[in-house]
Coordinates of C-alpha atoms in Angstrom, one line a residue:
M470 CA 15.1 -13.8 -2.0
D471 CA 11.4 -13.2 -1.4
I472 CA 11.4 -15.7 1.5
E473 CA 14.4 -13.9 3.0
A474 CA 12.8 -10.5 2.7
V475 CA 9.5 -11.7 4.2
A476 CA 11.4 -13.5 7.0
L477 CA 12.9 -10.2 8.1
L478 CA 9.4 -9.1 9.2
Q479 CA 9.1 -11.9 11.7
D480 CA 11.2 -9.7 14.0
P481 CA 8.7 -7.6 15.9
V482 CA 10.9 -4.5 16.0
R483 CA 11.5 -4.6 12.2
R484 CA 7.7 -5.2 11.6
R485 CA 6.8 -2.2 13.7
L486 CA 9.3 -0.1 11.8
Y487 CA 8.2 -1.4 8.4
D488 CA 4.5 -0.9 9.2
Y489 CA 5.1 2.7 10.4
V490 CA 7.2 3.7 7.3
A491 CA 4.7 1.9 4.9
A492 CA 1.8 3.8 6.4
A493 CA 3.5 7.2 6.4
D494 CA 2.5 9.8 3.8
H495 CA 6.1 11.2 3.8
D496 CA 9.7 10.0 3.9
V497 CA 10.5 8.9 7.5
S498 CA 13.8 9.9 9.3
R499 CA 15.7 7.6 11.6
D500 CA 14.7 9.8 14.6
E501 CA 11.0 9.7 13.7
A502 CA 11.1 5.9 13.2
A503 CA 12.9 5.3 16.4
E504 CA 10.3 7.4 18.4
A505 CA 7.4 5.6 16.7
A506 CA 8.8 2.1 17.5
D507 CA 9.9 3.2 21.0
I508 CA 13.5 2.2 20.5
K509 CA 16.9 3.9 20.4
R510 CA 18.0 5.7 17.2
P511 CA 21.1 3.4 16.5
L512 CA 18.9 0.3 16.7
A513 CA 16.3 1.9 14.5
A514 CA 19.0 2.7 11.9
F515 CA 20.3 -0.8 12.0
H516 CA 16.9 -2.4 11.3
L517 CA 15.8 0.2 8.8
D518 CA 19.0 -0.4 6.8
K519 CA 18.4 -4.2 6.9
L520 CA 14.9 -3.6 5.5
A521 CA 16.3 -1.4 2.8
E522 CA 19.0 -4.0 1.9
A523 CA 16.2 -6.6 1.5
G524 CA 14.3 -4.3 -0.9
L525 CA 11.4 -3.7 1.5
L526 CA 12.2 -0.1 2.0
D527 CA 13.9 2.6 -0.2
A528 CA 16.5 4.8 1.4
V529 CA 16.9 8.4 0.2
F530 CA 19.3 11.1 1.2
R531 CA 18.3 14.8 1.5
R532 CA 18.5 17.6 4.0
P533 CA 15.7 18.0 6.4
E534 CA 13.1 20.8 5.8
G535 CA 14.5 24.2 6.7
R536 CA 18.2 23.2 6.5
N537 CA 19.7 24.5 3.3
G538 CA 22.8 26.4 2.2
P539 CA 26.3 26.5 3.8
G540 CA 26.5 25.0 7.2
A541 CA 23.4 22.8 6.7
G542 CA 25.4 19.7 7.3
R543 CA 25.3 16.4 5.4
P544 CA 22.1 15.1 3.9
A545 CA 20.1 12.9 6.3
K546 CA 18.9 9.4 5.5
F547 CA 15.1 8.9 5.1
Y548 CA 13.0 5.8 4.3
R549 CA 9.9 5.1 2.3
R550 CA 8.2 1.9 1.3
A551 CA 9.7 0.3 -1.8
D552 CA 7.6 -0.4 -4.9
A553 CA 8.9 -4.0 -5.0
E554 CA 6.4 -6.8 -4.3
F555 CA 7.2 -10.0 -2.5
A556 CA 5.2 -13.2 -2.6
V557 CA 6.0 -16.6 -1.1
T558 CA 4.3 -19.8 -2.2
V559 CA 5.4 -23.3 -1.3
P560 CA 5.5 -25.1 -3.6
A561 CA 6.0 -22.5 -6.3
R562 CA 3.0 -21.0 -8.0
D563 CA 2.7 -18.4 -10.8
Y564 CA -0.7 -16.8 -10.4
R565 CA 0.5 -13.5 -11.9
T566 CA 1.0 -15.0 -15.4
V567 CA -2.5 -16.6 -15.3
A568 CA -4.0 -13.2 -14.2
T569 CA -2.1 -11.4 -17.0
V570 CA -3.3 -13.8 -19.7
L571 CA -6.9 -13.7 -18.5
A572 CA -6.8 -9.9 -18.4
E573 CA -5.4 -9.7 -21.9
A574 CA -8.1 -12.2 -23.1
T575 CA -10.8 -10.1 -21.4
E576 CA -9.6 -7.0 -23.2
Y577 CA -9.4 -8.7 -26.6
A578 CA -12.9 -10.0 -26.2
G579 CA -14.4 -6.8 -24.8
L580 CA -15.7 -8.4 -21.7
E581 CA -15.2 -5.4 -19.3
D582 CA -19.0 -5.3 -18.5
A583 CA -19.1 -9.0 -17.7
I584 CA -16.0 -8.6 -15.4
A585 CA -17.7 -5.7 -13.6
K586 CA -20.8 -7.8 -13.0
A587 CA -18.8 -10.7 -11.7
A588 CA -16.7 -8.5 -9.5
A589 CA -19.8 -7.0 -7.9
A590 CA -20.7 -10.4 -6.6
H591 CA -17.3 -10.8 -4.9
G592 CA -16.9 -7.6 -2.9
P593 CA -15.9 -7.9 0.8
A594 CA -18.6 -8.5 3.3
V595 CA -19.4 -5.5 5.5
A596 CA -22.6 -6.1 7.4
D597 CA -22.4 -3.9 10.5
R598 CA -18.6 -3.5 10.4
D599 CA -16.6 -0.4 9.8
L600 CA -15.7 0.1 6.2
V601 CA -12.1 1.2 7.1
E602 CA -11.6 -2.0 9.0
V603 CA -12.8 -4.1 6.1
L604 CA -10.6 -2.3 3.6
R605 CA -7.6 -2.7 5.9
E606 CA -8.1 -6.4 6.1
R607 CA -8.2 -6.6 2.3
G608 CA -4.8 -4.8 2.0
Y609 CA -6.0 -1.4 0.8
E610 CA -4.3 0.5 3.6
P611 CA -7.2 3.0 4.1
Y612 CA -6.8 6.4 5.8
L613 CA -9.1 9.3 6.4
D614 CA -8.4 12.6 4.6
E615 CA -10.8 15.4 5.6
G616 CA -13.8 13.1 5.7
V617 CA -12.8 11.1 2.6
I618 CA -11.5 7.5 2.8
R619 CA -8.4 7.1 0.6
L620 CA -6.4 4.0 -0.1
R621 CA -2.6 4.0 0.0
N622 CA -2.3 0.5 -1.6
C623 CA -3.9 -1.2 -4.5
P624 CA -3.9 -5.0 -4.0
F625 CA -4.0 -5.4 -7.8
H626 CA -1.3 -2.8 -8.5
R627 CA 0.8 -4.7 -11.1
L628 CA -2.2 -5.6 -13.2
A629 CA -3.7 -2.2 -12.7
V630 CA -0.5 -0.6 -14.2
D631 CA -0.8 -2.9 -17.3
F632 CA -4.6 -2.9 -17.7
P633 CA -5.9 0.2 -15.9
P634 CA -9.4 0.5 -17.4
L635 CA -10.1 -3.2 -16.8
V636 CA -8.6 -3.6 -13.4
C637 CA -9.6 -0.2 -12.0
G638 CA -13.2 -0.8 -13.2
M639 CA -13.2 -4.2 -11.6
N640 CA -11.9 -2.7 -8.4
L641 CA -14.7 -0.1 -8.4
A642 CA -17.3 -2.8 -9.0
L643 CA -15.8 -4.9 -6.1
L644 CA -16.1 -2.0 -3.6
T645 CA -19.2 -0.1 -4.7
G646 CA -21.7 -2.4 -3.1
P647 CA -19.9 -2.9 0.3
A648 CA -19.3 0.9 0.5
A649 CA -23.0 1.6 -0.1
E650 CA -23.9 -0.9 2.6
A651 CA -21.7 0.9 5.0
G652 CA -23.1 4.4 4.1
W653 CA -20.3 5.5 1.7
T654 CA -20.1 6.2 -2.0
A655 CA -17.2 4.7 -3.9
R656 CA -15.8 6.6 -6.9
M657 CA -12.9 6.7 -9.3
D658 CA -10.4 9.2 -7.9
P659 CA -7.0 8.4 -9.4
D660 CA -3.9 10.0 -8.0
P661 CA -0.2 9.0 -8.3
G662 CA 1.0 6.9 -5.3
R663 CA -2.4 5.5 -4.2
C664 CA -5.3 3.4 -5.3
C665 CA -7.7 4.9 -7.8
I666 CA -10.8 4.5 -5.6
S667 CA -11.9 6.9 -2.8
F668 CA -15.0 7.0 -0.6
S669 CA -17.3 9.9 0.5
K670 CA -20.1 9.6 3.0
I671 CA -23.5 9.3 1.4
N672 CA -25.3 12.7 1.3
D673 CA -22.0 14.5 1.7
D674 CA -21.7 15.3 -2.0

């Protein structure tokens, strides 16, 4: 099923729709998605529903803002990125189990400081590149919010849910050095629905 879901994104229209909905900070209507992908609404609705059937998007029903009470009509269909994760490896591999076992062993042994030191040596290379671009390449889905870089996605989400101090601390250690190199300060800034790290420009505190 993972292969089938990922295969849907080979279609360029579906990929544009998925990328737009995934990047949005709100539920996306069919009209909005159609306009963003520059296609007709019925075609957008067809592809959005296919993505929802595959588990890549969640479909929710509600009335648009400002339309309540008698005569407001039926609830409209909106879409958001699903929480489900999809991975395809051929032949089959099970890295998540290995990562979980290692994370548990690390917590049992109290090796959080050692993990942070090791992580600091494996942060993404920045050099003269833009930090947002580097973070985007690593799957963090960065966006600017009034001068602060926030991250819509945590590449380590499942492990972070199970081992938050360990994994979030590792994540901070990964990103602190590259951020400083690019002129930003990385900090813990947890909030539901996004990665626990955010970035402020150095000297902006």
